[in-house]
mmCIF file of C-alpha atoms and ligand atoms in Angstrom:
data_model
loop_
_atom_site.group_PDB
_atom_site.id
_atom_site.type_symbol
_atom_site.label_atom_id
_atom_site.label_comp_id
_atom_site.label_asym_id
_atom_site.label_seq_id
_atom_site.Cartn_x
_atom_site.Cartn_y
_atom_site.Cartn_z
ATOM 1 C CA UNK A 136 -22.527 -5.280 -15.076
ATOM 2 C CA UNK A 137 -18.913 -4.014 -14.618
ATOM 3 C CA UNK A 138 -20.306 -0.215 -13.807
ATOM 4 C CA UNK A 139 -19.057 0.454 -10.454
ATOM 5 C CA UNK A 140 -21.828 0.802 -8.309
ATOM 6 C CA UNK A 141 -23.427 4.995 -7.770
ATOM 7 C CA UNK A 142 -23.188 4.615 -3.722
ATOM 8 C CA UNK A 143 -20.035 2.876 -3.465
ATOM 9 C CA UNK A 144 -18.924 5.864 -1.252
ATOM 10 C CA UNK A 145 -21.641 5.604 0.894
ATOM 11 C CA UNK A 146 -21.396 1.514 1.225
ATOM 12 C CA UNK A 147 -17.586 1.876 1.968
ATOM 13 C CA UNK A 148 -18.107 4.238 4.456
ATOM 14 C CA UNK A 149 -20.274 2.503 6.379
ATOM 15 C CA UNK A 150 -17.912 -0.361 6.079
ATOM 16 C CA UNK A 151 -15.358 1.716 7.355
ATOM 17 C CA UNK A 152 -17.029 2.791 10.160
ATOM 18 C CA UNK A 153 -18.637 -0.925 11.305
ATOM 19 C CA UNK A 154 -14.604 -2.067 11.309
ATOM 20 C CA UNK A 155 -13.899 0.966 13.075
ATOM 21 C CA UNK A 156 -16.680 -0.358 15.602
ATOM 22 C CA UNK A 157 -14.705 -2.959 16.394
ATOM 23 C CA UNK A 158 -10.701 -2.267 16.571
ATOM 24 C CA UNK A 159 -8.973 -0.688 19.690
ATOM 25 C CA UNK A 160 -7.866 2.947 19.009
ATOM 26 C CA UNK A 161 -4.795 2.339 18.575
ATOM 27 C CA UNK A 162 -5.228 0.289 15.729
ATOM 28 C CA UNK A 163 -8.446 2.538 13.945
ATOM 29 C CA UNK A 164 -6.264 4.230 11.825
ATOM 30 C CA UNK A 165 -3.823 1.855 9.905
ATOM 31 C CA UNK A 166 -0.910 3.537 7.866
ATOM 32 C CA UNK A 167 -0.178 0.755 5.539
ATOM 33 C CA UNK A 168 -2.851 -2.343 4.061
ATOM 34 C CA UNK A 169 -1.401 -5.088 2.860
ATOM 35 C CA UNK A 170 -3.153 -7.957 0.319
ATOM 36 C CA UNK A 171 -1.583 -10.953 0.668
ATOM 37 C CA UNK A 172 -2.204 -13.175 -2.123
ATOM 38 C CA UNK A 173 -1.750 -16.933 -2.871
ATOM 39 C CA UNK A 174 0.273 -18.469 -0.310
ATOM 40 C CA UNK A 175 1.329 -15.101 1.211
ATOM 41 C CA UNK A 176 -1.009 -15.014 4.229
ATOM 42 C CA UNK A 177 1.795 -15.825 6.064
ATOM 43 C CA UNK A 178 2.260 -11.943 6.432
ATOM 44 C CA UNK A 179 0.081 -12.115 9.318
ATOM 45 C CA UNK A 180 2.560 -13.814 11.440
ATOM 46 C CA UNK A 181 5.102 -10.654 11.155
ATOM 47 C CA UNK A 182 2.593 -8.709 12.930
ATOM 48 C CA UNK A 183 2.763 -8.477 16.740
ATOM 49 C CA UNK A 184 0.461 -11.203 18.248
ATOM 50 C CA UNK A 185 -0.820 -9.041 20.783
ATOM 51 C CA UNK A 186 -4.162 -6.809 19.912
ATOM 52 C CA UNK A 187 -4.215 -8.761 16.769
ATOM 53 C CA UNK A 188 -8.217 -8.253 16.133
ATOM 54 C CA UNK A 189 -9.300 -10.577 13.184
ATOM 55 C CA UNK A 190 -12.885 -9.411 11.362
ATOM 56 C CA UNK A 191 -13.913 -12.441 9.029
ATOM 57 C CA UNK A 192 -14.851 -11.037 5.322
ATOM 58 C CA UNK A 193 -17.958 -13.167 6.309
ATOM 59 C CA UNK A 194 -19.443 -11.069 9.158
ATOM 60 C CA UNK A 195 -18.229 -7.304 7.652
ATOM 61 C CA UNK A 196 -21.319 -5.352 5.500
ATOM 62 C CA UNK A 197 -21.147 -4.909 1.874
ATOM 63 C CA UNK A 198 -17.681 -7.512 1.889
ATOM 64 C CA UNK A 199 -17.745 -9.255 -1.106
ATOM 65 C CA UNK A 200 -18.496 -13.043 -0.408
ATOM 66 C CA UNK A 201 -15.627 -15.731 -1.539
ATOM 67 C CA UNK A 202 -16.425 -18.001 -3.754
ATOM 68 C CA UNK A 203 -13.527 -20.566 -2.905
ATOM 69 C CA UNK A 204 -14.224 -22.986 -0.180
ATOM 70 C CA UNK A 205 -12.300 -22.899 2.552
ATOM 71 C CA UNK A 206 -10.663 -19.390 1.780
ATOM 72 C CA UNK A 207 -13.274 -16.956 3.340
ATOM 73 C CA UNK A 208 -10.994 -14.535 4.232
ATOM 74 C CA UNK A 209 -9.672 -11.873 6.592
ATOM 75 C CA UNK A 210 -9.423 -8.704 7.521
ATOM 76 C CA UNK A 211 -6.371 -8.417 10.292
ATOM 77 C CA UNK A 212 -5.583 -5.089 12.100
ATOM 78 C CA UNK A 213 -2.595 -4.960 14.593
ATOM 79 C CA UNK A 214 1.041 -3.824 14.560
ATOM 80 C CA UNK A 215 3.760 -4.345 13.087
ATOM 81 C CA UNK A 216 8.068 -3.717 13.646
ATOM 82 C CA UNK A 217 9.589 -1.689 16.409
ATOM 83 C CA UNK A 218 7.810 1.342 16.008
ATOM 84 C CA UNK A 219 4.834 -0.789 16.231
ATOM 85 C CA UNK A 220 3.242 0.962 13.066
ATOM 86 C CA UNK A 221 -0.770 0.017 12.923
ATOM 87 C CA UNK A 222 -1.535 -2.054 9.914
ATOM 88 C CA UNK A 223 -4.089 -3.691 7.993
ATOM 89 C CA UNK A 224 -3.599 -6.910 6.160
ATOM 90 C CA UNK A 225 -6.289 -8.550 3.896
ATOM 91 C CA UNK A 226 -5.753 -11.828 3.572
ATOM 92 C CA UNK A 227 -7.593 -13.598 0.524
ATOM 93 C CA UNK A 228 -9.093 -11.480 -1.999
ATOM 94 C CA UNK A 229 -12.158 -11.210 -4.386
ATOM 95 C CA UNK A 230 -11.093 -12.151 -7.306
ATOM 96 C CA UNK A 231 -12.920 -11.137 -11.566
ATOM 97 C CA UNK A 232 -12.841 -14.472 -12.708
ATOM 98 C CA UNK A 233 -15.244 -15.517 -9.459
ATOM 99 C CA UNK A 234 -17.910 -13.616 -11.250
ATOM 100 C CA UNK A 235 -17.428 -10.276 -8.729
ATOM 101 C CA UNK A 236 -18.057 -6.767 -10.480
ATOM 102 C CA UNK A 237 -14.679 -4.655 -10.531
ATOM 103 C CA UNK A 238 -16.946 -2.554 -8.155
ATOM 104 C CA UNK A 239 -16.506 -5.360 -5.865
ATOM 105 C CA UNK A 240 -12.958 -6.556 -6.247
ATOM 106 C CA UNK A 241 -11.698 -3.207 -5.345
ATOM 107 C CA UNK A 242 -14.378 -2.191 -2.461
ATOM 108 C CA UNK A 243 -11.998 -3.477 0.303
ATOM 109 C CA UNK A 244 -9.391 -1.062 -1.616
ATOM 110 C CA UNK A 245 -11.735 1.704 -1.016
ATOM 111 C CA UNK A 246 -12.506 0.858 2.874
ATOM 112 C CA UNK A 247 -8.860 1.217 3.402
ATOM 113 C CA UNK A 248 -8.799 4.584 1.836
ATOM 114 C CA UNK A 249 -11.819 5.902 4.336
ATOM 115 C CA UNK A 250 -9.866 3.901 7.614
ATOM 116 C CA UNK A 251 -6.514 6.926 6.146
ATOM 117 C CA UNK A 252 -3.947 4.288 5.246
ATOM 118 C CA UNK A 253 -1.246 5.907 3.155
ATOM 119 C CA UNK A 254 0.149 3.160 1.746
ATOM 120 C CA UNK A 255 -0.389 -0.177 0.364
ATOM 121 C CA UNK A 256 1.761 -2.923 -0.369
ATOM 122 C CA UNK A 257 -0.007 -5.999 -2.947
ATOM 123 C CA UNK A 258 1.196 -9.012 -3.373
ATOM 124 C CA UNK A 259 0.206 -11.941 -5.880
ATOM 125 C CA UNK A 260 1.057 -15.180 -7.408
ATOM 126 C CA UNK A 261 1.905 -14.996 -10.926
ATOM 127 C CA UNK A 262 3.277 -16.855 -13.866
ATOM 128 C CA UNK A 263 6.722 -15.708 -15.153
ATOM 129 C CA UNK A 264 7.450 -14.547 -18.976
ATOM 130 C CA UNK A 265 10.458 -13.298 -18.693
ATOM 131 C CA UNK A 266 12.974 -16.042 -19.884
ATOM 132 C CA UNK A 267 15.480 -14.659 -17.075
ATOM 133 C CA UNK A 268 12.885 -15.270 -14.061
ATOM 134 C CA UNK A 269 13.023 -18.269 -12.404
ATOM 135 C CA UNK A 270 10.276 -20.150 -9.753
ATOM 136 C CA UNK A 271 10.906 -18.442 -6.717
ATOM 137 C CA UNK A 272 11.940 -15.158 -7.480
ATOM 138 C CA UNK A 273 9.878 -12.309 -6.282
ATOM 139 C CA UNK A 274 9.101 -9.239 -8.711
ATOM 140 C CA UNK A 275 8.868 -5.638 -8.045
ATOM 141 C CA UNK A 276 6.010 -4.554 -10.143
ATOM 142 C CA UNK A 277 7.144 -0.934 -11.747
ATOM 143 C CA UNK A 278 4.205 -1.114 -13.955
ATOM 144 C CA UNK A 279 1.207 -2.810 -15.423
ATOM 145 C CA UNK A 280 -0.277 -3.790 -18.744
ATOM 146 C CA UNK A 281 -4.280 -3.618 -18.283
ATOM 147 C CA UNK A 282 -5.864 -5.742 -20.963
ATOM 148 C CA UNK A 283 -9.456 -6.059 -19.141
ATOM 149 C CA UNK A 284 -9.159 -1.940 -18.748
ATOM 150 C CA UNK A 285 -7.804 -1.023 -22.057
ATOM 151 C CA UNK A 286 -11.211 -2.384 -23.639
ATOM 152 C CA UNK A 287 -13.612 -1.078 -21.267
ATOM 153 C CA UNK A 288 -13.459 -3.306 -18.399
ATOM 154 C CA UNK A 289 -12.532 -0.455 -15.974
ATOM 155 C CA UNK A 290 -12.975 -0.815 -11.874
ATOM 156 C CA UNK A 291 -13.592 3.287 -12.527
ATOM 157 C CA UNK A 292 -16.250 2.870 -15.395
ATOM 158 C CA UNK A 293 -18.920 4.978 -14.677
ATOM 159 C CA UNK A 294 -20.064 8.247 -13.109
ATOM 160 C CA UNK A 295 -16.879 9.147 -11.405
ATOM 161 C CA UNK A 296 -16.969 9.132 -7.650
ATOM 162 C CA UNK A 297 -15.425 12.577 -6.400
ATOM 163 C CA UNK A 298 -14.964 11.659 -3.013
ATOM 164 C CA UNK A 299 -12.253 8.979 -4.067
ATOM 165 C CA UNK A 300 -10.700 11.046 -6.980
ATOM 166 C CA UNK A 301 -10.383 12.932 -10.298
ATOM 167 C CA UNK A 302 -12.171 11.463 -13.471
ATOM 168 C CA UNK A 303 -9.127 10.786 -14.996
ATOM 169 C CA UNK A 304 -6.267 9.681 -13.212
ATOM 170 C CA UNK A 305 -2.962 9.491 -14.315
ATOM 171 C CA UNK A 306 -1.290 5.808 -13.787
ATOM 172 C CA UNK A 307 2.046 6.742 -15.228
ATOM 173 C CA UNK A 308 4.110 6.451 -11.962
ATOM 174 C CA UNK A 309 1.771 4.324 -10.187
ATOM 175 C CA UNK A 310 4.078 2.111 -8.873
ATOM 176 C CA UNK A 311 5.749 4.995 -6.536
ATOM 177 C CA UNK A 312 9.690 4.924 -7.024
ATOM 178 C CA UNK A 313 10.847 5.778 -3.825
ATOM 179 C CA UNK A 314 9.221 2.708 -2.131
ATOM 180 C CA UNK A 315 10.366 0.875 -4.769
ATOM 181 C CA UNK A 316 14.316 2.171 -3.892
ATOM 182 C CA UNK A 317 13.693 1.163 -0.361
ATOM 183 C CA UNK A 318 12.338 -2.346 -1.285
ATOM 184 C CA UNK A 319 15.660 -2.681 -2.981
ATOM 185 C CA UNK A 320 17.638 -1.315 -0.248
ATOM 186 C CA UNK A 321 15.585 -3.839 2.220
ATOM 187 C CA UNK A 322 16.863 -6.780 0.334
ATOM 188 C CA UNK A 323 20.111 -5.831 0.321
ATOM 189 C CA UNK A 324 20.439 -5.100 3.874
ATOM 190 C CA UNK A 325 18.945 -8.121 4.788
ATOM 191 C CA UNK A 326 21.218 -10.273 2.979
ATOM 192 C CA UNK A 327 18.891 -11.767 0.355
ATOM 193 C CA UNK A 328 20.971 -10.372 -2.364
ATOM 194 C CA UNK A 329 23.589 -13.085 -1.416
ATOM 195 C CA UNK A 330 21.214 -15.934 -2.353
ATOM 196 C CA UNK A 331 19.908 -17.861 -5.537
ATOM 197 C CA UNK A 332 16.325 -15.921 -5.480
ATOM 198 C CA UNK A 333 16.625 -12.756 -7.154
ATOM 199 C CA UNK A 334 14.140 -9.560 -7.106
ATOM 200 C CA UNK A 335 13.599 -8.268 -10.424
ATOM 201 C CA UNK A 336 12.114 -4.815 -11.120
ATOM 202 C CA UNK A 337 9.157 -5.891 -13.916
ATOM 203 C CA UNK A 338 5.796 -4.937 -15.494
ATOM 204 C CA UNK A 339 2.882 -7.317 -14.893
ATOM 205 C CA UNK A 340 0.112 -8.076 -17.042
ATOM 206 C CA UNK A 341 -3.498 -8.594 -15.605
ATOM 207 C CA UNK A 342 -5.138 -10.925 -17.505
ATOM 208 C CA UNK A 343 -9.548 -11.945 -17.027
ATOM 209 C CA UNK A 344 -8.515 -15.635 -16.322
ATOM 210 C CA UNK A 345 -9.742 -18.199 -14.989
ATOM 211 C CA UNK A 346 -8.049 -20.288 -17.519
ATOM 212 C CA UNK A 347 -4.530 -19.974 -17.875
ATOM 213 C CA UNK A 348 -2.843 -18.607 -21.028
ATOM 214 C CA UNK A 349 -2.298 -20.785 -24.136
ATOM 215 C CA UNK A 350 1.342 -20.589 -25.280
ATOM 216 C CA UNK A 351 0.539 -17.904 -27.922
ATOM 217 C CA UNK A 352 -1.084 -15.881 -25.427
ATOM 218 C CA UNK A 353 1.936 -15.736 -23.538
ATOM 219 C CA UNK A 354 4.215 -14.931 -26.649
ATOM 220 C CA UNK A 355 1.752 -12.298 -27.640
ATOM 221 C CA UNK A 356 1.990 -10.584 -23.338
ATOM 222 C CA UNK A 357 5.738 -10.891 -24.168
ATOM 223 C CA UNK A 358 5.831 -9.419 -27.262
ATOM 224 C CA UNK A 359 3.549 -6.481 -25.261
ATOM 225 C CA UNK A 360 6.147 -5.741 -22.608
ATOM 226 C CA UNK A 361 4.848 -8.293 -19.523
ATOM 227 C CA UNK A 362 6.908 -9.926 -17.515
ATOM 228 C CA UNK A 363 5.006 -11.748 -15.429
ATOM 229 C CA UNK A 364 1.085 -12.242 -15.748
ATOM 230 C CA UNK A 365 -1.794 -12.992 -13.370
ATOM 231 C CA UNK A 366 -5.226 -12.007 -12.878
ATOM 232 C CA UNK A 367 -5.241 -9.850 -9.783
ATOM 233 C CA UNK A 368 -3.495 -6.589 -8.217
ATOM 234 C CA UNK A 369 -4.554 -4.021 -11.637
ATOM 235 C CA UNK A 370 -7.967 -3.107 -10.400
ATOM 236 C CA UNK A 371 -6.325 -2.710 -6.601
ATOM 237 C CA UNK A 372 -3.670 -0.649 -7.594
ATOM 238 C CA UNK A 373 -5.939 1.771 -10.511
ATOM 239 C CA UNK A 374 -8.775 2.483 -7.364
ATOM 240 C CA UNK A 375 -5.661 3.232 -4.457
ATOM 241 C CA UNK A 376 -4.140 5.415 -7.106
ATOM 242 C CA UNK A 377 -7.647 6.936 -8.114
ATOM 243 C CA UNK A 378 -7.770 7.794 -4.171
ATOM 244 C CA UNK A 379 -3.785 8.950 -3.855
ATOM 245 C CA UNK A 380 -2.640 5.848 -2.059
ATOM 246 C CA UNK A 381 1.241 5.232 -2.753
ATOM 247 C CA UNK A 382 1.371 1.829 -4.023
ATOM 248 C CA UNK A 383 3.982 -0.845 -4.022
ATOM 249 C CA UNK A 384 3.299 -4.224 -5.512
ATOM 250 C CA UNK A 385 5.240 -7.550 -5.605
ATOM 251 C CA UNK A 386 4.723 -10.985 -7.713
ATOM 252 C CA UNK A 387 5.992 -14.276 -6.315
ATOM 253 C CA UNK A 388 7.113 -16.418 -9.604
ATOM 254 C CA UNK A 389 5.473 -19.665 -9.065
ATOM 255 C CA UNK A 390 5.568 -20.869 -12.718
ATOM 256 C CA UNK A 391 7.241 -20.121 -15.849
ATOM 257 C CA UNK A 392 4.457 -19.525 -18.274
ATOM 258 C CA UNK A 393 5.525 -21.296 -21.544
ATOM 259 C CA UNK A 394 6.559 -19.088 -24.501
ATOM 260 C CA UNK A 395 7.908 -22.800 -26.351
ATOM 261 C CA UNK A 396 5.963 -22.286 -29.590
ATOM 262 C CA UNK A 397 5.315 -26.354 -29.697
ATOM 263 C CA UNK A 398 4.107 -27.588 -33.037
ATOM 264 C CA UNK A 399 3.278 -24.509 -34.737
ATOM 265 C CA UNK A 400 3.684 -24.445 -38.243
ATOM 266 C CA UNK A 401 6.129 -27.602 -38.564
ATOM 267 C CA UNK A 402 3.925 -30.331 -39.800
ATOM 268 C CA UNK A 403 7.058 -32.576 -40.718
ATOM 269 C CA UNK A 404 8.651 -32.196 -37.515
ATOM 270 C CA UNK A 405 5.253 -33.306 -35.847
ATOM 271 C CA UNK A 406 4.880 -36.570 -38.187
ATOM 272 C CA UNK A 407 8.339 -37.418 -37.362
ATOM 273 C CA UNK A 408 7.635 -37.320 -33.522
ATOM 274 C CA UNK A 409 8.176 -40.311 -31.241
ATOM 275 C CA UNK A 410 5.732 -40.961 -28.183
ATOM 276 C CA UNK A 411 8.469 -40.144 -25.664
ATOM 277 C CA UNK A 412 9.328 -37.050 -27.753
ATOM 278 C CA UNK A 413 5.754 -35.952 -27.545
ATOM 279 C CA UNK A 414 5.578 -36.126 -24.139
ATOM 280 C CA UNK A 415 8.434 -34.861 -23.448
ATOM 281 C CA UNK A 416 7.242 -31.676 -25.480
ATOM 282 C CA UNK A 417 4.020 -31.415 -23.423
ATOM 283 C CA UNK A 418 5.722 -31.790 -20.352
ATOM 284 C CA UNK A 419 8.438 -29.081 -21.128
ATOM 285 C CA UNK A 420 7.643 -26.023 -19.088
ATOM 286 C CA UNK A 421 5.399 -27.347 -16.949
ATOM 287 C CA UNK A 422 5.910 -26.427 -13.724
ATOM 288 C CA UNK A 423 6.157 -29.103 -10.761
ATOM 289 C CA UNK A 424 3.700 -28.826 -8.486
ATOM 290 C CA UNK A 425 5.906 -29.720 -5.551
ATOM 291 C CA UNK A 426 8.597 -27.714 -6.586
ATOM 292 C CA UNK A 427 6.442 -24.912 -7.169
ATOM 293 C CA UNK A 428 4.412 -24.949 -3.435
ATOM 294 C CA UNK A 429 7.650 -25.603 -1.902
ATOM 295 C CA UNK A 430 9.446 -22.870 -3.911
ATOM 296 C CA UNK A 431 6.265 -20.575 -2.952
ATOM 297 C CA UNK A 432 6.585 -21.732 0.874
ATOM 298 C CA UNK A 433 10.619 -20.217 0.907
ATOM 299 C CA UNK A 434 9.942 -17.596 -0.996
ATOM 300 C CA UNK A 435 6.894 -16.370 0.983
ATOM 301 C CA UNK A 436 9.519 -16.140 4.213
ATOM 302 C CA UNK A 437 11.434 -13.621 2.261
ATOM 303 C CA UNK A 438 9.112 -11.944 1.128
ATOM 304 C CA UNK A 439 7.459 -12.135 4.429
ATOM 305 C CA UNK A 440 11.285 -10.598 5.619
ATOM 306 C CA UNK A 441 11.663 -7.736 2.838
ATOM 307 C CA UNK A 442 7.775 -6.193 4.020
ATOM 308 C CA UNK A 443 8.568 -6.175 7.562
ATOM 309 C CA UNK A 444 12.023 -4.246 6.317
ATOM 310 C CA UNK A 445 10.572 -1.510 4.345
ATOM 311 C CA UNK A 446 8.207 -0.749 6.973
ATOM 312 C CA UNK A 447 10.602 -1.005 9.967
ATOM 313 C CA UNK A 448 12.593 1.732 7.792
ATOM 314 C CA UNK A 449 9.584 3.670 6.655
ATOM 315 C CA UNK A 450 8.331 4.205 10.105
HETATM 316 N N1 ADE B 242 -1.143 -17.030 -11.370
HETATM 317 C C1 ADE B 242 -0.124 -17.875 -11.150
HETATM 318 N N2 ADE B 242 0.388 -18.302 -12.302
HETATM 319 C C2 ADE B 242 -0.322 -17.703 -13.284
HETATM 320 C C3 ADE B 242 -0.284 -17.742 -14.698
HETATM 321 N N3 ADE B 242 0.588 -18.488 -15.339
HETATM 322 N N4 ADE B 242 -1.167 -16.999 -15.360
HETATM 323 C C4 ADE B 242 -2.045 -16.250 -14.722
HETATM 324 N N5 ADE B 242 -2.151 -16.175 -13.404
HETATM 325 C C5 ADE B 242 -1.297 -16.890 -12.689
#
């Protein structure tokens, strides 16, 4: 059932309050959480080694359990830049396509609300659309297409819970603008406007999974608007907005989803193929899977860079 859950409140606080159990003051009240996705856990190295606590997902009530093997997650306090600002990073996430209710893929969302951060920054892994994105690049996310939400498949489905929010919240500048300026403003002053990898300001498009799109699947998200797609971050960002959490949300590129319409509708063209043509044509857009860890592995250290920048100038 996709109904979020009538005591979610209640199980998040006493979430809240077991991590609470177990962190230093100083680091009980986090201003910023930060989901690192695929590949981006290397976040937790830009915070300050010392009174680093790590909870695993494993051992924290009501955590959602990861499926994958080997990713099991966790849930890292400490600080973070010169004014060592307290932070909380989650690194690995529960994912829809593992089979968890939205009620579960946000609930970690919702513990941050009750431990008073004020922001949080998401980051993902997704495939590009946009013809002028290459592997590598990182995208500012200034909006989303929900397809799971528009038809009912809503992390805020069901009786509303007050505590969080309104009924109906608007999403119509949830990606907030002025963290979005100083993401821009980061990159710049750090000097990562001078290289190849560019940051794009785009809308991404959250998709069930766990398959990945066909190639008219990712002509129709074009056609929509999307310029990158994945199958994360929505739910995160609808239940911190439902809760007035500023948001800010970035997509590493690590494909180029294929918009090549292949053999549609061209029946001579097909008959007239050769084998190397063929495979050539299947191979065409397919990303490299070396190219595309090592392009993830660079790009994660500037990302990694631009984070600690905006929060070093937002604190
Ligand atoms: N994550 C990374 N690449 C993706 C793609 N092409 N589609 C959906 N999710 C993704």
């Amino acid at each position: 059932d996709n109904l979020a859950a009538p005591n979610a409140y209640a199980r998040a606080s006493e979430t809240a309050d077991y991590v609470r159990s177990k962190l230093p003051e100083a680091l009980q009240k986090p201003k910023v959480a930060i989901v690192c996705g695929s590949g981006l856990g290397g976040l937790v190295d830009t915070i300050d080694a010392e009174h680093k606590v790590e909870l695993a997902y494993s051992t924290i009530p009501n955590f959602p359990r990861s499926t994958v093997q080997g990713h099991a997650g966790n849930f890292v306090f400490g600080t973070i830049g010169p004014q060592k600002t307290p932070v909380a990073l989650l690194v690995g996430r529960a994912h829809f396509y593992e089979g968890h209710t939205m009620d579960l893929v946000t609930f970690a969302t919702r513990v941050c609300k009750l431990l008073e951060v004020d922001t949080m920054i998401v980051t993902n892994a997704a495939g590009g659309l946009n013809e002028n994105y290459e592997v590598g690049d990182i995208v500012c996310l200034n909006d989303h297409l929900n397809l799971a939400g528009l038809v009912g498949v809503h992390p805020l489905r069901g009786p509303n819970i007050d505590e969080f929010g309104v009924r109906f919240p608007p999403l119509s500048d949830a990606y907030d603008l002025d963290l979005r300026r100083r993401t821009h403003q980061a990159w710049k002053k750090l000097g990562l406007d001078q290289q190849k990898r560019k940051l794009h300001e785009g809308v991404y498009a959250f998709v069930g999974g766990p398959s990945y799109e066909t190639r008219a699947e990712c002509r129709m998200l074009r056609i929509l608007g999307a310029d990158v797609v994945g199958m994360s971050t929505v739910p995160e960002i609808i239940v911190a907005r439902h809760a007035g959490v500023r948001v800010l949300a970035f997509s590493l590129v690590t494909n180029k989803a294929v918009l090549d319409a292949g053999s549609r509708g061209n029946d001579q063209a097909i008959h007239a193929m050769s084998k190397s043509e063929l495979e050539e044509h299947l191979n065409k857009g397919k990303a490299n899977h070396q190219e595309v860890l090592d392009a993830g592995r660079e790009a994660a250290k500037d990302m990694q860079a631009l984070v600690k920048q905006i929060l070093s100038d937002l604190y």
